């Protein structure tokens, strides 16, 4: 990606975490996120469809949407946040948009995303 | 007057990183490597104490002959910006002419003041420039929505009081932000990460100095 300054690019790459798997909008992911509850912290797993991922170096974020008891729930995390302990890729989805905000108006069968077979190409 | 030690730097832009507990730290990236002392100002000769510092390499062909001659005296390569910093006598001894001022005069957590030239906003009205409220939009108002209202009284005093806030040039002026904090010193890349924003546009030059009014340590 391009940065406003090459130095900032190298700094962001140095500060960035390397353990986030390659995933994009339409993919089904499991996010292991820390939540604080009664003064204690524990890991909660949030599984849903990634409907947005912005790749802005250290400033990127992603949104995961799931429908829980008929109510749509979306959570946004910064990609670099240490409160996301792990992201697991469950399955890939076949979509034609980079941002799937249209899913918010859909329900039932029309909100379904077809699965795409095959893993991501290994980078490098 | 601030006689604390400082550096010249170039604002590269902003980024952010996270602490272990999830706190986001927004930082400004300032390139500050390559500050070289080009001259001393002494009490005997000049009547005041100062370090003259050059920063950022420049092609010799872009400098005029007086500037090159001045730098030749101190055997320093051509620099884009040259500034004087008023300092204590001890600093003059510690930094002889031609020596580089290391970024290690700052460390993570140091409180600093940053001086730069703010982004120019042009000629602006009172609402943008001084946060006036303007006038109401209805009740027979006509073409005065963004005006500042009355600017004074009548025969007494018969003039506008000095300092009345009016429309005019906004920005493109010297601004100092006090008590910013150094988040990280990255010697390898030659940059300082300063918590929060600093005045000016990207690629603008700023002066970083130790804070003149650092906050007192909190008593528990």
Short mmCIF file of C-alpha atoms in Angstrom, two decimals:
data_model
loop_
_atom_site.label_atom_id
_atom_site.label_comp_id
_atom_site.label_asym_id
_atom_site.label_seq_id
_atom_site.Cartn_x
_atom_site.Cartn_y
_atom_site.Cartn_z
CA UNK A 1 0.00 0.00 0.00
CA UNK A 2 1.09 3.56 -0.42
CA UNK A 3 1.92 5.77 2.52
CA UNK A 4 2.06 9.53 2.82
CA UNK A 5 5.75 9.17 3.54
CA UNK A 6 8.08 6.19 3.07
CA UNK A 7 9.41 6.63 6.59
CA UNK A 8 5.92 6.42 8.04
CA UNK A 9 5.39 3.28 5.97
CA UNK A 10 8.42 1.59 7.47
CA UNK A 11 7.47 2.70 10.98
CA UNK A 12 3.97 1.35 10.60
CA UNK A 13 5.30 -1.93 9.30
CA UNK A 14 7.60 -2.16 12.27
CA UNK A 15 4.83 -1.43 14.77
CA UNK A 16 2.29 -3.64 13.00
CA UNK A 17 1.35 -7.06 14.25
CA UNK A 18 1.98 -9.89 11.87
CA UNK A 19 -0.47 -12.51 13.14
CA UNK A 20 -3.64 -11.23 11.45
CA UNK A 21 -4.60 -13.65 8.67
CA UNK A 22 -5.48 -12.54 5.20
CA UNK A 23 -9.23 -12.07 4.97
CA UNK A 24 -11.57 -9.73 3.15
CA UNK A 25 -15.18 -8.62 2.99
CA UNK A 26 -17.54 -11.55 2.56
CA UNK A 27 -15.38 -13.96 4.54
CA UNK A 28 -16.67 -15.66 7.65
CA UNK A 29 -14.35 -15.03 10.58
CA UNK A 30 -14.09 -15.86 14.26
CA UNK A 31 -12.74 -12.96 16.29
CA UNK A 32 -11.28 -13.71 19.70
CA UNK A 33 -11.78 -10.40 21.47
CA UNK A 34 -11.05 -9.42 25.04
CA UNK A 35 -14.04 -8.07 26.94
CA UNK A 36 -13.98 -6.70 30.46
CA UNK A 37 -16.75 -8.01 32.66
CA UNK A 38 -17.08 -7.25 36.37
CA UNK A 39 -13.51 -6.00 36.59
CA UNK A 40 -12.17 -9.14 34.95
CA UNK A 41 -11.10 -9.75 31.41
CA UNK A 42 -12.00 -12.74 29.34
CA UNK A 43 -11.95 -13.72 25.71
CA UNK A 44 -15.22 -13.77 23.81
CA UNK A 45 -15.50 -15.32 20.39
CA UNK A 46 -17.52 -13.30 17.90
CA UNK A 47 -18.30 -15.18 14.70
CA UNK A 48 -19.82 -13.49 11.70
CA UNK A 49 -19.33 -12.11 8.23
CA UNK A 50 -16.69 -9.47 7.64
CA UNK A 51 -18.54 -6.66 5.89
CA UNK A 52 -15.73 -4.11 5.78
CA UNK A 53 -12.00 -4.14 6.00
CA UNK A 54 -9.90 -1.05 5.47
CA UNK A 55 -6.20 -1.53 4.92
CA UNK A 56 -4.62 1.70 6.04
CA UNK A 57 -1.37 0.45 7.47
CA UNK A 58 -1.46 0.87 11.23
CA UNK A 59 -4.83 2.57 11.02
CA UNK A 60 -6.89 -0.18 9.38
CA UNK A 61 -10.07 -1.60 10.85
CA UNK A 62 -12.66 -4.25 10.12
CA UNK A 63 -16.35 -4.83 10.86
CA UNK A 64 -17.94 -8.19 11.58
CA UNK A 65 -21.70 -8.66 11.36
CA UNK A 66 -23.77 -11.48 12.72
CA UNK A 67 -27.49 -11.98 13.25
CA UNK A 68 -28.20 -13.00 16.81
CA UNK A 69 -31.79 -13.95 17.71
CA UNK A 70 -33.05 -12.02 14.70
CA UNK A 71 -31.15 -8.89 15.70
CA UNK A 72 -28.23 -7.74 13.61
CA UNK A 73 -25.05 -7.16 15.64
CA UNK A 74 -21.97 -5.46 14.23
CA UNK A 75 -18.66 -4.91 15.92
CA UNK A 76 -15.76 -2.82 14.62
CA UNK A 77 -12.16 -3.40 15.68
CA UNK A 78 -8.90 -1.76 14.69
CA UNK A 79 -6.77 -4.36 12.90
CA UNK A 80 -3.86 -3.60 15.22
CA UNK A 81 -5.83 -3.68 18.46
CA UNK A 82 -4.25 -5.88 21.15
CA UNK A 83 -7.78 -6.50 22.42
CA UNK A 84 -8.24 -8.78 19.44
CA UNK A 85 -6.20 -11.76 20.52
CA UNK A 86 -6.81 -13.82 17.42
CA UNK A 87 -8.71 -13.81 14.14
CA UNK A 88 -9.64 -17.12 12.55
CA UNK A 89 -10.75 -17.45 8.96
CA UNK A 90 -13.71 -19.85 8.86
CA UNK A 91 -14.62 -19.73 5.19
CA UNK A 92 -14.31 -17.50 2.20
CA UNK A 93 -17.29 -15.82 0.60
CA UNK A 94 -18.02 -14.99 -3.02
CA UNK A 95 -18.99 -11.32 -3.16
CA UNK A 96 -18.74 -8.55 -5.75
CA UNK A 97 -18.42 -5.58 -3.40
CA UNK A 98 -15.60 -4.43 -1.13
CA UNK A 99 -18.08 -3.15 1.48
CA UNK A 100 -21.16 -5.26 2.19
CA UNK A 101 -23.34 -2.66 3.88
CA UNK A 102 -26.27 -3.82 1.76
CA UNK A 103 -26.53 -6.89 4.02
CA UNK A 104 -28.08 -4.66 6.68
CA UNK A 105 -31.26 -4.31 4.63
CA UNK A 106 -31.46 -8.00 3.81
CA UNK A 107 -32.56 -10.95 5.86
CA UNK A 108 -33.05 -14.65 5.40
CA UNK A 109 -32.00 -16.22 2.16
CA UNK A 110 -31.16 -12.98 0.41
CA UNK A 111 -28.61 -12.17 3.12
CA UNK A 112 -26.77 -15.39 2.40
CA UNK A 113 -23.29 -15.24 0.92
CA UNK A 114 -22.16 -17.99 -1.41
CA UNK A 115 -19.06 -19.77 -0.34
CA UNK A 116 -15.90 -19.55 -2.35
CA UNK A 117 -13.81 -22.70 -2.48
CA UNK A 118 -10.07 -22.66 -2.02
CA UNK A 119 -7.65 -20.96 0.27
CA UNK A 120 -5.93 -17.63 -0.21
CA UNK A 121 -2.65 -17.69 -2.08
CA UNK A 122 0.27 -17.55 0.27
CA UNK A 123 1.90 -14.18 0.16
CA UNK A 124 5.57 -13.74 -0.69
CA UNK B 1 12.43 33.09 27.39
CA UNK B 2 13.00 29.45 26.63
CA UNK B 3 16.70 28.67 26.97
CA UNK B 4 16.17 24.91 27.00
CA UNK B 5 17.97 22.68 24.54
CA UNK B 6 16.15 21.75 21.36
CA UNK B 7 16.25 20.39 17.83
CA UNK B 8 14.92 21.27 14.41
CA UNK B 9 12.65 18.68 12.85
CA UNK B 10 10.50 18.02 9.82
CA UNK B 11 6.91 16.93 10.22
CA UNK B 12 6.33 13.79 8.16
CA UNK B 13 2.74 13.03 9.11
CA UNK B 14 0.74 11.16 11.68
CA UNK B 15 0.09 7.55 12.56
CA UNK B 16 -0.94 5.57 15.61
CA UNK B 17 -0.11 2.50 17.61
CA UNK B 18 -1.58 0.55 20.49
CA UNK B 19 -0.38 -0.13 24.00
CA UNK B 20 -0.72 -3.57 25.59
CA UNK B 21 -3.96 -2.60 27.33
CA UNK B 22 -5.56 -1.48 24.08
CA UNK B 23 -5.03 2.28 24.47
CA UNK B 24 -4.55 3.94 21.12
CA UNK B 25 -1.65 6.39 20.97
CA UNK B 26 -1.95 8.93 18.13
CA UNK B 27 1.51 10.18 17.21
CA UNK B 28 3.12 12.71 14.91
CA UNK B 29 6.23 11.49 13.13
CA UNK B 30 9.03 14.07 13.18
CA UNK B 31 12.32 13.49 11.35
CA UNK B 32 14.94 15.02 13.62
CA UNK B 33 18.23 13.38 12.69
CA UNK B 34 21.07 15.48 11.32
CA UNK B 35 20.96 18.64 13.42
CA UNK B 36 24.40 20.22 13.14
CA UNK B 37 25.78 23.19 15.06
CA UNK B 38 26.79 25.78 12.46
CA UNK B 39 27.81 28.69 14.70
CA UNK B 40 27.89 30.00 18.25
CA UNK B 41 26.59 33.33 19.46
CA UNK B 42 28.56 34.50 22.47
CA UNK B 43 28.12 37.20 25.08
CA UNK B 44 31.39 38.94 24.19
CA UNK B 45 30.89 39.12 20.44
CA UNK B 46 27.13 39.15 19.95
CA UNK B 47 25.70 40.21 23.29
CA UNK B 48 23.67 37.01 23.74
CA UNK B 49 24.13 33.27 23.93
CA UNK B 50 22.75 31.01 21.22
CA UNK B 51 23.43 27.89 19.20
CA UNK B 52 22.94 28.20 15.47
CA UNK B 53 21.65 24.91 14.12
CA UNK B 54 21.35 23.69 10.54
CA UNK B 55 18.99 20.91 9.51
CA UNK B 56 18.01 18.97 6.37
CA UNK B 57 20.53 18.47 3.55
CA UNK B 58 20.35 20.75 0.55
CA UNK B 59 22.17 20.82 -2.79
CA UNK B 60 24.97 23.38 -2.76
CA UNK B 61 23.68 24.78 -6.05
CA UNK B 62 20.46 25.82 -4.35
CA UNK B 63 22.25 27.98 -1.81
CA UNK B 64 23.62 31.43 -2.48
CA UNK B 65 27.25 32.34 -2.02
CA UNK B 66 26.92 34.17 1.31
CA UNK B 67 25.13 31.17 2.78
CA UNK B 68 27.73 28.74 1.45
CA UNK B 69 30.54 30.95 2.73
CA UNK B 70 29.00 31.04 6.18
CA UNK B 71 28.73 27.25 6.32
CA UNK B 72 32.22 26.79 4.88
CA UNK B 73 33.61 28.57 7.92
CA UNK B 74 32.17 25.89 10.20
CA UNK B 75 32.79 23.09 7.65
CA UNK B 76 29.17 21.98 7.51
CA UNK B 77 27.40 20.65 4.40
CA UNK B 78 24.65 22.93 2.99
CA UNK B 79 21.45 22.86 5.01
CA UNK B 80 17.92 23.83 4.10
CA UNK B 81 17.03 25.56 7.36
CA UNK B 82 19.23 27.39 9.82
CA UNK B 83 17.86 28.62 13.13
CA UNK B 84 19.23 30.04 16.34
CA UNK B 85 18.24 28.67 19.72
CA UNK B 86 18.98 30.76 22.79
CA UNK B 87 20.63 28.41 25.30
CA UNK B 88 22.64 28.39 28.51
CA UNK B 89 26.43 28.75 28.41
CA UNK B 90 26.94 25.08 29.33
CA UNK B 91 25.19 23.97 26.16
CA UNK B 92 27.58 25.97 24.00
CA UNK B 93 30.49 24.09 25.51
CA UNK B 94 28.73 20.75 25.18
CA UNK B 95 28.01 21.29 21.47
CA UNK B 96 31.05 22.64 19.59
CA UNK B 97 30.72 24.02 16.06
CA UNK B 98 30.35 21.24 13.49
CA UNK B 99 29.10 18.65 15.96
CA UNK B 100 25.81 16.86 15.53
CA UNK B 101 23.15 17.24 18.19
CA UNK B 102 21.88 13.73 18.89
CA UNK B 103 18.20 12.91 19.19
CA UNK B 104 19.06 11.34 22.54
CA UNK B 105 18.67 14.73 24.23
CA UNK B 106 15.05 13.58 24.29
CA UNK B 107 13.79 10.27 25.58
CA UNK B 108 10.38 8.64 25.77
CA UNK B 109 8.21 10.54 28.23
CA UNK B 110 10.05 13.87 27.93
CA UNK B 111 7.74 16.88 27.93
CA UNK B 112 8.42 19.18 24.99
CA UNK B 113 7.19 22.40 23.39
CA UNK B 114 6.82 22.35 19.61
CA UNK B 115 6.88 25.54 17.55
CA UNK B 116 5.83 25.63 13.92
CA UNK B 117 3.95 27.62 11.32
CA UNK B 118 0.27 26.71 11.33
CA UNK B 119 -1.58 25.79 8.15
CA UNK B 120 -2.81 28.89 6.34
CA UNK B 121 -6.59 29.24 6.16
CA UNK B 122 -6.70 32.50 4.18
CA UNK B 123 -9.01 35.44 4.93
CA UNK B 124 -11.74 34.03 7.14
CA UNK B 125 -14.90 35.40 8.68
CA UNK B 126 -15.56 35.72 12.40
CA UNK B 127 -17.45 32.43 12.69
CA UNK B 128 -14.50 30.32 11.56
CA UNK B 129 -11.78 32.57 12.92
CA UNK B 130 -13.14 33.40 16.38
CA UNK B 131 -15.96 30.90 16.86
CA UNK B 132 -18.67 33.58 16.80
CA UNK B 133 -22.21 32.28 16.56
CA UNK B 134 -23.36 34.39 13.63
CA UNK B 135 -26.92 35.59 13.55
CA UNK B 136 -30.19 33.73 13.50
CA UNK B 137 -31.51 32.30 10.28
CA UNK B 138 -35.15 33.39 10.45
CA UNK B 139 -37.39 36.12 11.96
CA UNK B 140 -36.92 38.54 9.07
CA UNK B 141 -33.13 38.27 8.99
CA UNK B 142 -31.69 39.12 5.61
CA UNK B 143 -28.17 38.32 4.38
CA UNK B 144 -26.47 38.66 7.78
CA UNK B 145 -26.27 35.02 8.91
CA UNK B 146 -22.51 34.89 9.31
CA UNK B 147 -21.91 38.44 10.51
CA UNK B 148 -20.32 39.35 13.82
CA UNK B 149 -23.00 41.82 14.96
CA UNK B 150 -22.20 45.19 16.49
CA UNK B 151 -18.52 46.15 16.81
CA UNK B 152 -18.92 48.84 19.45
CA UNK B 153 -20.95 51.60 21.14
CA UNK B 154 -22.11 55.04 20.00
CA UNK B 155 -20.65 58.50 20.62
CA UNK B 156 -18.97 57.22 23.80
CA UNK B 157 -16.32 55.97 23.12
CA UNK B 158 -16.91 56.82 19.47
CA UNK B 159 -14.35 54.32 18.26
CA UNK B 160 -13.83 50.59 18.02
CA UNK B 161 -11.96 49.20 21.02
CA UNK B 162 -8.49 47.81 20.24
CA UNK B 163 -8.34 44.06 19.91
CA UNK B 164 -11.92 43.73 18.60
CA UNK B 165 -12.23 40.34 16.99
CA UNK B 166 -12.99 40.70 13.30
CA UNK B 167 -12.52 38.83 10.04
CA UNK B 168 -9.00 38.53 8.65
CA UNK B 169 -6.07 36.25 7.91
CA UNK B 170 -6.30 32.97 9.77
CA UNK B 171 -3.46 30.50 10.20
CA UNK B 172 0.02 30.70 8.62
CA UNK B 173 1.38 32.13 11.85
CA UNK B 174 3.91 30.98 14.41
CA UNK B 175 2.26 28.64 16.91
CA UNK B 176 3.75 26.89 19.93
CA UNK B 177 2.09 23.89 21.52
CA UNK B 178 3.32 23.32 25.06
CA UNK B 179 3.80 20.14 27.06
CA UNK B 180 3.55 17.54 24.35
CA UNK B 181 5.08 14.21 25.19
CA UNK B 182 7.71 12.19 23.35
CA UNK B 183 6.14 8.78 22.82
CA UNK B 184 9.15 7.05 21.31
CA UNK B 185 12.62 7.81 19.98
CA UNK B 186 13.38 5.67 16.92
CA UNK B 187 17.04 6.25 16.33
CA UNK B 188 17.32 3.82 13.43
CA UNK B 189 14.79 5.66 11.26
CA UNK B 190 15.92 9.00 12.66
CA UNK B 191 12.45 9.98 13.86
CA UNK B 192 10.77 11.07 17.04
CA UNK B 193 7.18 10.06 17.71
CA UNK B 194 5.36 12.84 19.53
CA UNK B 195 2.04 12.14 21.16
CA UNK B 196 -0.70 14.23 19.59
CA UNK B 197 -0.64 16.70 16.72
CA UNK B 198 1.91 19.48 16.15
CA UNK B 199 1.37 22.76 14.25
CA UNK B 200 1.86 22.97 10.51
CA UNK B 201 1.49 20.97 7.34
CA UNK B 202 3.36 17.82 6.32
CA UNK B 203 6.96 18.51 5.33
CA UNK B 204 6.90 21.70 7.40
CA UNK B 205 9.73 22.51 9.77
CA UNK B 206 9.25 22.74 13.52
CA UNK B 207 11.43 23.47 16.53
CA UNK B 208 11.27 20.98 19.38
CA UNK B 209 12.49 22.13 22.80
CA UNK B 210 12.32 20.82 26.32
CA UNK B 211 9.12 22.14 27.91
CA UNK B 212 9.47 25.53 29.56
CA UNK B 213 6.54 24.86 31.91
CA UNK B 214 6.46 21.11 32.52
CA UNK B 215 3.52 20.02 34.67
CA UNK B 216 4.37 19.39 38.31
CA UNK B 217 4.50 15.82 39.48
CA UNK B 218 1.20 14.84 41.07
CA UNK B 219 1.20 14.37 44.83
CA UNK B 220 -0.53 11.28 46.07
#
